[in-house]
Amino acid sequence: MREALSPEVAQAEMEQLRIGTLETPCLIIDAARMDRNIARLRDRLAPMGAPLRPHLKTAKSVEVAMRAMPTPQGPATVSTLKEAEFFAAAGVRDLMYAVGITPCKLAKVIALRQNGVDLSVILDTVEQAEAVALASRTSGEVIPALIEIDCDGHRSGVPPQDIERLLSIGQAITQGGELRGVMTHAGGSYAARGGTALQQAAETERRSVVDAANTLRKADLPCPVVSVGSTPTAHYATDFSGITEVRAGVFVFFDLVMAGIGICEIDDIAMSVLATVIGHQREKGWILIDAGWMAMSQDRGTSKQEMDQGYGLVCDHSGTPFQDLILADANQEHGILKLRPGSTAALPELAIGDRVRILPNHACATGAQHSSYHVVHGKSDIVTDEWVRLSGW
Amino acid sequence: MREALSPEVAQAEMEQLRIGTLETPCLIIDAARMDRNIARLRDRLAPMGAPLRPHLKTAKSVEVAMRAMPTPQGPATVSTLKEAEFFAAAGVRDLMYAVGITPCKLAKVIALRQNGVDLSVILDTVEQAEAVALASRTSGEVIPALIEIDCDGHRSGVPPQDIERLLSIGQAITQGGELRGVMTHAGGSYAARGGTALQQAAETERRSVVDAANTLRKADLPCPVVSVGSTPTAHYATDFSGITEVRAGVFVFFDLVMAGIGICEIDDIAMSVLATVIGHQREKGWILIDAGWMAMSQDRGTSKQEMDQGYGLVCDHSGTPFQDLILADANQEHGILKLRPGSTAALPELAIGDRVRILPNHACATGAQHSSYHVVHGKSDIVTDEWVRLSGW
């Protein structure tokens, strides 16, 4: 039999924050979905012997990081040195800064390393490698660097077949720095559709770094780390031979772009923006809400997909999608809800003051517009926690 | 003759922060351009007898507000109640919250008013008007409300010809609240091109609120305030008859969208994002920088204009544009600089570590990605101030 609640506990339960009493717009995380998403990737990679180094740029939250990382000390990936400092302060000790390093940022890298964080950097030119080696010699702090490989022509990195450039960079790093390995990111996988194309993107990604690692090792250069990563390829790769770690970020929350690629279902998406109805233009079939692009971001990532979700898919306050209702237009603090073009669904009856939740196109971008997460669990309307979110540089 | 500098002052001058020593990416404001932009609109409106109520949602900065407002107490416009609280704390006493009010936000409106801020709200339904009247009666704090008019079918508001709805709302407000007047925003003016179209948009905007005001007054309802506003119409209107105030926001900084409409020149744009070169893909003619969409926002407002500026127009560290160089692609923390399609210009020689400044498509959106402004003056590389920027709700 349950013990009678003390008056204080009963009061606390009564006063518990609920979705209906939050100020809007604000960011909601369904922790039940998030935990399921994290377990799904972990359970997929573990039997394949592919350790996860989650990318913390999506969540930028200590609480989410602690759930996503293999241990409270890491490993993890970051996209800014401010993230590195933030997670270092929370006890994370193994971090990769996965944006090409510039000389002016090396002082901060050295300071973090001297504070006990094994922070590595990435680079793809001899100039950067020489700067890393010089800073290592000058400071006495040996900076580990990975060579970024360009697996799909998407962004930065050395083409894996450019043996001369690879070896020049590798040799330059070792003049004082530590050549830790190679890494790549299959940015092109976001444009792939269907299991076969996604598996091919994953295999191209794997092959590019394994080839580069072999090139370095044949020249007697060290290459202990061979790192790949993107949420689509992490979920579709069938072979991780030669790979020592997998990086992925958006898998913790998922979003409409990932659903459009086919990596998750709509009801896996753990992030939503809570908004309040502020008006109607009934003749036009419009419902106005207090969440515009400031709350959603201007990401229109689904505009190039089969199903264009506007600025987001609209759900009721418990997170169940309305049929065909999207955030079709957005100004700074105004959103306009409309039925999808061609829909035969009825516009839901939403009164001024009613709450809706909008699923985002891109969790990284929408999250960045907010300073905290309000945490709920499944269909419950109780908000159990508020987690701080880092922003800026 | 200039007096000899004391050692302290000489040291301070030497240590002064310069553009070259800022951490990147970060936000730069050229105060000389900003001051010129503010003076330009003020000097235009003053002889036409049109008082300015600047919209502070663009800058979200006390220092910028103090330069843009007619007096340190206001008047001004805000897009969130958090902005209202922020500027109230800085001494502003006359504010309009220009997003349709919901009942759940009225407690905060009342609290601000009880702290001495003349904060008005806007609405376009009888339900909202009844909620304002009820909250006024219950609290004893008479809340002033303006009726939002839909001048161009762009967003929210009552069509000016819907006399029945206008009068119903007006009467509902006066059952306890204060009917302060009518307001509109010519959002459609952003799509206008050329002086004639812009003047027409301004005249349509003016006519809609003047007509609505006449409707209310004929029914013996008060309408002291008749408020219009958008940066394009504020700069192109030739007649403000019947108008009591003009709202505008982006005029303080301007941006590439405004330049594309023809409201300003490129060298009027006072906001830029400072970034560092982090790599090259020389075969493709790409230069990589450490500013992606996180630093620029994902606003692609120029994509529908004659001159598509990508994610921004690239300038050297002093703010002079490179010929045809744009931020063509952006990931979260990576930007790819390319020459505009069809350009015959030479790709500038930029080495790793070099600094560039990117002019934004949309100052409101790019500003929102940063927590402060670094202030420079014209071509000087000295950073004289750092101004805090508000974010969130």
Short mmCIF file of C-alpha atoms in Angstrom, two decimals, chain B:
data_model
loop_
_atom_site.label_atom_id
_atom_site.label_comp_id
_atom_site.label_asym_id
_atom_site.label_seq_id
_atom_site.Cartn_x
_atom_site.Cartn_y
_atom_site.Cartn_z
CA MET B 1 48.70 70.37 -29.60
CA ARG B 2 47.60 67.02 -28.24
CA GLU B 3 48.60 66.41 -24.63
CA ALA B 4 51.04 63.54 -24.04
CA LEU B 5 49.21 60.32 -23.10
CA SER B 6 49.57 59.06 -19.56
CA PRO B 7 51.20 55.60 -19.42
CA GLU B 8 47.83 54.07 -18.41
CA VAL B 9 45.97 55.55 -21.37
CA ALA B 10 48.75 54.64 -23.78
CA GLN B 11 48.66 51.07 -22.44
CA ALA B 12 44.86 50.91 -22.78
CA GLU B 13 45.09 52.12 -26.38
CA MET B 14 47.71 49.49 -27.11
CA GLU B 15 45.65 46.69 -25.56
CA GLN B 16 42.48 47.76 -27.30
CA LEU B 17 40.59 44.86 -28.79
CA ARG B 18 40.89 44.70 -32.55
CA ILE B 19 38.97 42.81 -35.21
CA GLY B 20 41.99 40.60 -35.74
CA THR B 21 41.97 39.38 -32.14
CA LEU B 22 38.24 38.61 -31.71
CA GLU B 23 37.20 34.98 -31.43
CA THR B 24 35.22 33.86 -34.44
CA PRO B 25 32.48 33.62 -35.48
CA CYS B 26 31.09 36.76 -33.86
CA LEU B 27 28.78 39.62 -34.67
CA ILE B 28 30.11 43.05 -35.70
CA ILE B 29 28.20 46.34 -35.79
CA ASP B 30 29.64 49.32 -37.62
CA ALA B 31 28.28 52.11 -35.40
CA ALA B 32 29.10 54.78 -37.99
CA ARG B 33 26.76 53.10 -40.50
CA MET B 34 24.12 52.46 -37.82
CA ASP B 35 24.12 56.09 -36.69
CA ARG B 36 23.80 57.21 -40.33
CA ASN B 37 20.88 54.81 -40.90
CA ILE B 38 19.04 56.01 -37.80
CA ALA B 39 19.58 59.67 -38.71
CA ARG B 40 18.34 59.00 -42.24
CA LEU B 41 14.91 57.71 -41.16
CA ARG B 42 14.58 60.31 -38.41
CA ASP B 43 15.41 63.12 -40.84
CA ARG B 44 12.94 61.74 -43.35
CA LEU B 45 10.02 61.39 -40.93
CA ALA B 46 10.48 64.57 -38.85
CA PRO B 47 9.46 67.12 -41.51
CA MET B 48 6.45 64.91 -42.40
CA GLY B 49 5.23 65.06 -38.79
CA ALA B 50 5.39 61.27 -38.37
CA PRO B 51 6.75 60.26 -34.94
CA LEU B 52 8.86 57.11 -34.86
CA ARG B 53 8.15 54.17 -32.52
CA PRO B 54 11.15 51.97 -33.45
CA HIS B 55 10.76 48.20 -33.32
CA LEU B 56 13.41 46.82 -30.99
CA LYS B 57 13.06 43.20 -32.18
CA THR B 58 15.86 43.70 -34.72
CA ALA B 59 18.60 44.83 -32.34
CA LYS B 60 17.34 43.59 -28.92
CA SER B 61 20.01 45.85 -27.40
CA VAL B 62 19.65 48.67 -24.89
CA GLU B 63 22.49 50.62 -26.48
CA VAL B 64 20.94 50.43 -29.94
CA ALA B 65 17.47 51.21 -28.55
CA MET B 66 18.76 54.36 -26.86
CA ARG B 67 20.11 55.56 -30.22
CA ALA B 68 16.98 54.65 -32.17
CA MET B 69 14.24 55.90 -29.82
CA PRO B 70 13.14 59.56 -29.74
CA THR B 71 13.82 59.64 -25.95
CA PRO B 72 15.40 57.23 -23.41
CA GLN B 73 11.85 56.49 -22.19
CA GLY B 74 10.59 55.52 -25.64
CA PRO B 75 8.28 55.08 -27.42
CA ALA B 76 9.20 51.69 -28.86
CA THR B 77 7.75 48.42 -30.15
CA VAL B 78 8.62 44.88 -28.99
CA SER B 79 7.93 41.39 -30.32
CA THR B 80 8.07 39.47 -27.02
CA LEU B 81 7.18 40.20 -23.40
CA LYS B 82 10.76 39.32 -22.46
CA GLU B 83 11.87 42.26 -24.63
CA ALA B 84 9.30 44.42 -22.80
CA GLU B 85 10.78 43.38 -19.44
CA PHE B 86 14.35 43.90 -20.67
CA PHE B 87 13.75 47.40 -22.01
CA ALA B 88 11.54 48.32 -19.03
CA ALA B 89 14.46 47.48 -16.76
CA ALA B 90 16.53 49.93 -18.81
CA GLY B 91 14.02 52.71 -18.20
CA VAL B 92 11.80 52.54 -21.30
CA ARG B 93 8.26 53.55 -20.30
CA ASP B 94 6.18 53.44 -23.52
CA LEU B 95 6.00 50.07 -25.29
CA MET B 96 3.70 48.31 -27.75
CA TYR B 97 3.78 44.48 -27.75
CA ALA B 98 3.05 43.95 -31.45
CA VAL B 99 2.10 40.25 -31.54
CA GLY B 100 -1.55 39.24 -30.95
CA ILE B 101 -2.12 38.85 -27.20
CA THR B 102 -3.28 35.60 -25.60
CA PRO B 103 -5.06 35.38 -22.22
CA CYS B 104 -2.15 33.48 -20.64
CA LYS B 105 0.18 36.45 -21.25
CA LEU B 106 -2.00 39.09 -19.62
CA ALA B 107 -0.66 38.54 -16.08
CA LYS B 108 2.79 39.61 -17.29
CA VAL B 109 1.35 42.62 -19.12
CA ILE B 110 -0.42 43.71 -15.93
CA ALA B 111 2.74 43.27 -13.85
CA LEU B 112 4.73 45.46 -16.27
CA ARG B 113 2.03 48.13 -16.25
CA GLN B 114 1.92 48.07 -12.44
CA ASN B 115 5.67 48.73 -12.55
CA GLY B 116 5.04 51.98 -14.42
CA VAL B 117 5.40 50.89 -18.05
CA ASP B 118 2.69 52.06 -20.44
CA LEU B 119 2.60 48.73 -22.28
CA SER B 120 -0.13 48.29 -24.91
CA VAL B 121 -1.21 45.05 -26.60
CA ILE B 122 -2.71 44.25 -30.00
CA LEU B 123 -5.55 41.91 -30.97
CA ASP B 124 -7.91 41.10 -33.83
CA THR B 125 -10.74 39.01 -32.31
CA VAL B 126 -13.66 39.59 -29.94
CA GLU B 127 -12.39 36.70 -27.77
CA GLN B 128 -9.08 38.50 -27.16
CA ALA B 129 -10.88 41.80 -26.56
CA GLU B 130 -13.14 40.16 -23.96
CA ALA B 131 -10.11 38.62 -22.24
CA VAL B 132 -8.38 42.03 -22.09
CA ALA B 133 -11.52 43.69 -20.71
CA LEU B 134 -12.01 40.95 -18.11
CA ALA B 135 -8.37 41.06 -16.99
CA SER B 136 -8.60 44.86 -16.73
CA ARG B 137 -11.72 44.68 -14.55
CA THR B 138 -10.32 41.88 -12.39
CA SER B 139 -6.91 43.46 -11.83
CA GLY B 140 -7.99 47.08 -11.68
CA GLU B 141 -5.22 47.81 -14.21
CA VAL B 142 -6.78 49.15 -17.41
CA ILE B 143 -4.95 47.48 -20.31
CA PRO B 144 -4.69 49.52 -23.51
CA ALA B 145 -5.29 47.52 -26.70
CA LEU B 146 -4.98 48.40 -30.38
CA ILE B 147 -6.95 46.59 -33.05
CA GLU B 148 -4.67 45.00 -35.62
CA ILE B 149 -5.70 45.74 -39.19
CA ASP B 150 -4.87 43.46 -42.13
CA CYS B 151 -3.74 45.91 -44.84
CA ASP B 152 -2.44 43.41 -47.41
CA GLY B 153 -3.61 39.86 -46.59
CA HIS B 154 -0.13 39.06 -45.37
CA ARG B 155 -0.70 37.73 -41.85
CA SER B 156 -3.10 38.60 -39.01
CA GLY B 157 -5.55 41.48 -38.53
CA VAL B 158 -9.10 42.60 -39.31
CA PRO B 159 -9.75 43.63 -42.92
CA PRO B 160 -10.50 47.39 -42.73
CA GLN B 161 -13.78 46.93 -44.61
CA ASP B 162 -15.11 44.43 -42.02
CA ILE B 163 -16.99 47.12 -40.11
CA GLU B 164 -19.04 44.71 -38.02
CA ARG B 165 -15.99 42.86 -36.69
CA LEU B 166 -14.11 46.12 -36.05
CA LEU B 167 -16.96 47.58 -34.02
CA SER B 168 -17.58 44.35 -32.10
CA ILE B 169 -13.93 44.22 -31.08
CA GLY B 170 -13.85 47.94 -30.25
CA GLN B 171 -16.93 47.65 -28.07
CA ALA B 172 -15.61 44.53 -26.33
CA ILE B 173 -12.32 46.24 -25.44
CA THR B 174 -14.10 49.18 -23.86
CA GLN B 175 -15.93 46.91 -21.40
CA GLY B 176 -13.06 47.42 -18.97
CA GLY B 177 -10.01 47.86 -21.20
CA GLU B 178 -8.82 50.92 -23.12
CA LEU B 179 -9.32 51.10 -26.88
CA ARG B 180 -6.14 52.89 -27.78
CA GLY B 181 -6.38 52.76 -31.55
CA VAL B 182 -5.50 50.76 -34.64
CA MET B 183 -2.24 49.44 -36.08
CA THR B 184 -1.03 47.54 -39.13
CA HIS B 185 2.15 46.19 -40.69
CA ALA B 186 2.71 46.19 -44.45
CA GLY B 187 4.43 42.80 -44.58
CA GLY B 188 3.60 42.65 -48.27
CA SER B 189 5.94 45.60 -48.92
CA TYR B 190 8.90 43.21 -48.72
CA ALA B 191 7.79 41.78 -52.07
CA ALA B 192 7.36 45.21 -53.71
CA ARG B 193 9.98 46.42 -56.20
CA GLY B 194 10.62 49.97 -57.34
CA GLY B 195 9.60 53.34 -55.97
CA THR B 196 6.08 53.30 -57.39
CA ALA B 197 5.18 49.89 -55.96
CA LEU B 198 6.67 50.81 -52.58
CA GLN B 199 4.77 54.10 -52.48
CA GLN B 200 1.59 52.19 -53.32
CA ALA B 201 2.26 49.68 -50.52
CA ALA B 202 2.74 52.60 -48.12
CA GLU B 203 -0.46 54.29 -49.25
CA THR B 204 -2.44 51.01 -48.92
CA GLU B 205 -1.01 50.61 -45.41
CA ARG B 206 -1.93 54.19 -44.45
CA ARG B 207 -5.40 54.01 -45.99
CA SER B 208 -6.27 50.75 -44.17
CA VAL B 209 -5.72 52.14 -40.67
CA VAL B 210 -7.15 55.58 -41.43
CA ASP B 211 -10.32 53.90 -42.74
CA ALA B 212 -10.52 51.66 -39.68
CA ALA B 213 -9.98 54.62 -37.37
CA ASN B 214 -12.79 56.52 -39.11
CA THR B 215 -15.10 53.51 -38.71
CA LEU B 216 -14.44 53.39 -34.97
CA ARG B 217 -14.79 57.16 -34.48
CA LYS B 218 -18.06 57.29 -36.43
CA ALA B 219 -19.41 54.76 -33.92
CA ASP B 220 -18.26 57.05 -31.07
CA LEU B 221 -15.41 54.71 -30.16
CA PRO B 222 -12.04 56.29 -29.29
CA CYS B 223 -9.08 55.88 -31.63
CA PRO B 224 -6.24 58.16 -30.51
CA VAL B 225 -3.43 56.06 -32.04
CA VAL B 226 -3.22 55.25 -35.76
CA SER B 227 0.00 53.27 -36.22
CA VAL B 228 1.71 51.97 -39.38
CA GLY B 229 5.02 50.36 -39.90
CA SER B 230 7.60 48.55 -41.96
CA THR B 231 11.05 49.71 -43.00
CA PRO B 232 10.21 49.74 -46.73
CA THR B 233 7.02 51.80 -46.33
CA ALA B 234 8.57 54.12 -43.73
CA HIS B 235 11.23 54.99 -46.31
CA TYR B 236 8.84 55.33 -49.26
CA ALA B 237 5.59 56.80 -47.89
CA THR B 238 4.87 60.28 -49.25
CA ASP B 239 1.76 60.92 -47.14
CA PHE B 240 1.26 60.29 -43.43
CA SER B 241 -2.11 62.09 -43.14
CA GLY B 242 -4.11 60.65 -40.28
CA ILE B 243 -1.14 58.61 -39.00
CA THR B 244 0.08 59.24 -35.44
CA GLU B 245 3.18 57.01 -35.41
CA VAL B 246 5.48 54.92 -37.60
CA ARG B 247 7.04 51.63 -36.53
CA ALA B 248 10.16 50.23 -38.22
CA GLY B 249 12.92 47.91 -37.07
CA VAL B 250 15.52 46.79 -39.56
CA PHE B 251 16.30 50.38 -40.65
CA VAL B 252 18.92 50.60 -37.89
CA PHE B 253 21.18 47.95 -39.45
CA PHE B 254 19.72 47.23 -42.90
CA ASP B 255 20.61 43.97 -44.68
CA LEU B 256 20.90 42.35 -48.11
CA VAL B 257 17.11 41.88 -48.42
CA MET B 258 16.61 45.61 -47.87
CA ALA B 259 19.36 46.37 -50.39
CA GLY B 260 17.64 44.02 -52.85
CA ILE B 261 14.33 45.87 -52.43
CA GLY B 262 16.22 49.13 -53.00
CA ILE B 263 15.79 50.66 -49.52
CA CYS B 264 19.54 50.95 -48.89
CA GLU B 265 22.93 50.45 -50.52
CA ILE B 266 25.26 47.58 -49.68
CA ASP B 267 27.58 49.99 -47.86
CA ASP B 268 24.75 51.06 -45.55
CA ILE B 269 24.59 47.57 -44.00
CA ALA B 270 25.87 47.95 -40.44
CA MET B 271 25.82 44.28 -39.37
CA SER B 272 28.29 41.59 -40.37
CA VAL B 273 29.54 38.27 -39.07
CA LEU B 274 33.29 37.99 -38.58
CA ALA B 275 34.69 34.61 -39.63
CA THR B 276 38.06 32.91 -40.07
CA VAL B 277 39.24 30.96 -43.11
CA ILE B 278 39.69 27.29 -42.11
CA GLY B 279 40.44 25.62 -45.46
CA HIS B 280 40.21 25.39 -49.24
CA GLN B 281 38.99 23.00 -51.89
CA ARG B 282 41.12 24.62 -54.58
CA GLU B 283 40.02 22.42 -57.50
CA LYS B 284 36.42 23.48 -56.86
CA GLY B 285 37.17 27.15 -56.12
CA TRP B 286 35.85 26.84 -52.56
CA ILE B 287 37.09 28.67 -49.46
CA LEU B 288 35.91 27.24 -46.13
CA ILE B 289 35.20 29.41 -43.09
CA ASP B 290 34.16 28.83 -39.48
CA ALA B 291 30.76 30.53 -39.91
CA GLY B 292 27.90 28.33 -41.06
CA TRP B 293 24.16 28.65 -40.54
CA MET B 294 24.56 28.74 -36.77
CA ALA B 295 26.36 32.09 -37.11
CA MET B 296 24.41 33.44 -40.13
CA SER B 297 20.93 31.89 -39.55
CA GLN B 298 19.30 29.94 -42.35
CA ASP B 299 17.58 33.01 -43.76
CA ARG B 300 17.69 32.85 -47.56
CA GLY B 301 15.58 35.96 -48.08
CA THR B 302 17.53 37.02 -51.17
CA SER B 303 16.81 33.71 -52.93
CA LYS B 304 13.55 35.19 -54.26
CA GLN B 305 15.21 38.48 -55.25
CA GLU B 306 16.95 39.44 -58.47
CA MET B 307 20.39 39.02 -56.85
CA ASP B 308 20.65 35.81 -54.81
CA GLN B 309 23.29 36.44 -52.16
CA GLY B 310 23.39 32.86 -50.84
CA TYR B 311 23.77 33.01 -47.05
CA GLY B 312 25.56 36.37 -47.27
CA LEU B 313 27.91 38.63 -49.19
CA VAL B 314 31.60 38.31 -48.30
CA CYS B 315 33.73 41.35 -47.40
CA ASP B 316 37.32 41.72 -46.30
CA HIS B 317 38.11 42.32 -42.62
CA SER B 318 37.45 46.06 -43.03
CA GLY B 319 33.98 45.55 -44.51
CA THR B 320 34.72 46.10 -48.24
CA PRO B 321 32.91 43.50 -50.39
CA PHE B 322 34.93 41.13 -52.58
CA GLN B 323 33.61 41.07 -56.12
CA ASP B 324 30.97 38.32 -56.53
CA LEU B 325 32.07 36.29 -53.47
CA ILE B 326 29.15 34.86 -51.50
CA LEU B 327 28.60 32.39 -48.67
CA ALA B 328 27.13 29.86 -51.09
CA ASP B 329 26.62 26.89 -48.75
CA ALA B 330 26.36 26.54 -45.00
CA ASN B 331 26.44 23.63 -42.56
CA GLN B 332 26.13 24.12 -38.81
CA GLU B 333 29.64 25.50 -38.22
CA HIS B 334 31.09 25.39 -41.76
CA GLY B 335 30.58 27.94 -44.51
CA ILE B 336 31.63 27.52 -48.14
CA LEU B 337 32.58 30.70 -50.02
CA LYS B 338 32.22 30.60 -53.81
CA LEU B 339 32.10 33.08 -56.62
CA ARG B 340 28.57 33.83 -57.77
CA PRO B 341 27.47 31.58 -60.69
CA GLY B 342 28.67 33.08 -63.99
CA SER B 343 31.15 35.44 -62.32
CA THR B 344 34.38 36.23 -64.18
CA ALA B 345 36.03 37.66 -61.07
CA ALA B 346 39.14 36.06 -59.61
CA LEU B 347 38.76 34.14 -56.37
CA PRO B 348 40.53 36.27 -53.74
CA GLU B 349 43.70 34.86 -52.20
CA LEU B 350 42.67 34.08 -48.64
CA ALA B 351 45.00 32.08 -46.41
CA ILE B 352 44.04 29.89 -43.47
CA GLY B 353 43.56 32.21 -40.48
CA ASP B 354 42.52 35.25 -42.59
CA ARG B 355 39.42 37.11 -41.48
CA VAL B 356 36.35 37.93 -43.57
CA ARG B 357 33.07 39.70 -42.74
CA ILE B 358 29.76 38.40 -44.11
CA LEU B 359 26.83 40.78 -44.67
CA PRO B 360 23.55 39.04 -43.72
CA ASN B 361 20.39 38.50 -45.72
CA HIS B 362 18.27 39.41 -42.72
CA ALA B 363 19.62 41.36 -39.76
CA CYS B 364 16.85 40.22 -37.36
CA ALA B 365 17.59 36.55 -38.03
CA THR B 366 21.40 36.76 -38.03
CA GLY B 367 21.45 38.93 -34.92
CA ALA B 368 19.36 36.32 -33.10
CA GLN B 369 22.15 33.74 -33.42
CA HIS B 370 24.49 35.84 -31.23
CA SER B 371 24.57 37.03 -27.63
CA SER B 372 26.39 40.33 -28.20
CA TYR B 373 27.55 42.94 -30.71
CA HIS B 374 31.18 43.90 -31.16
CA VAL B 375 31.19 47.57 -32.07
CA VAL B 376 33.53 49.11 -34.66
CA HIS B 377 33.48 52.50 -36.37
CA GLY B 378 33.90 52.70 -40.14
CA LYS B 379 37.20 51.35 -41.45
CA SER B 380 38.89 51.33 -38.03
CA ASP B 381 39.74 47.84 -36.77
CA ILE B 382 39.43 48.88 -33.11
CA VAL B 383 36.54 47.27 -31.23
CA THR B 384 35.32 49.96 -28.86
CA ASP B 385 32.42 48.19 -27.14
CA GLU B 386 30.59 44.92 -26.64
CA TRP B 387 26.82 45.32 -26.33
CA VAL B 388 24.61 42.57 -24.87
CA ARG B 389 21.84 41.17 -27.06
CA LEU B 390 18.67 39.67 -25.58
CA SER B 391 17.35 36.31 -26.75
CA GLY B 392 14.55 33.91 -25.87
CA TRP B 393 11.08 34.42 -24.46
#
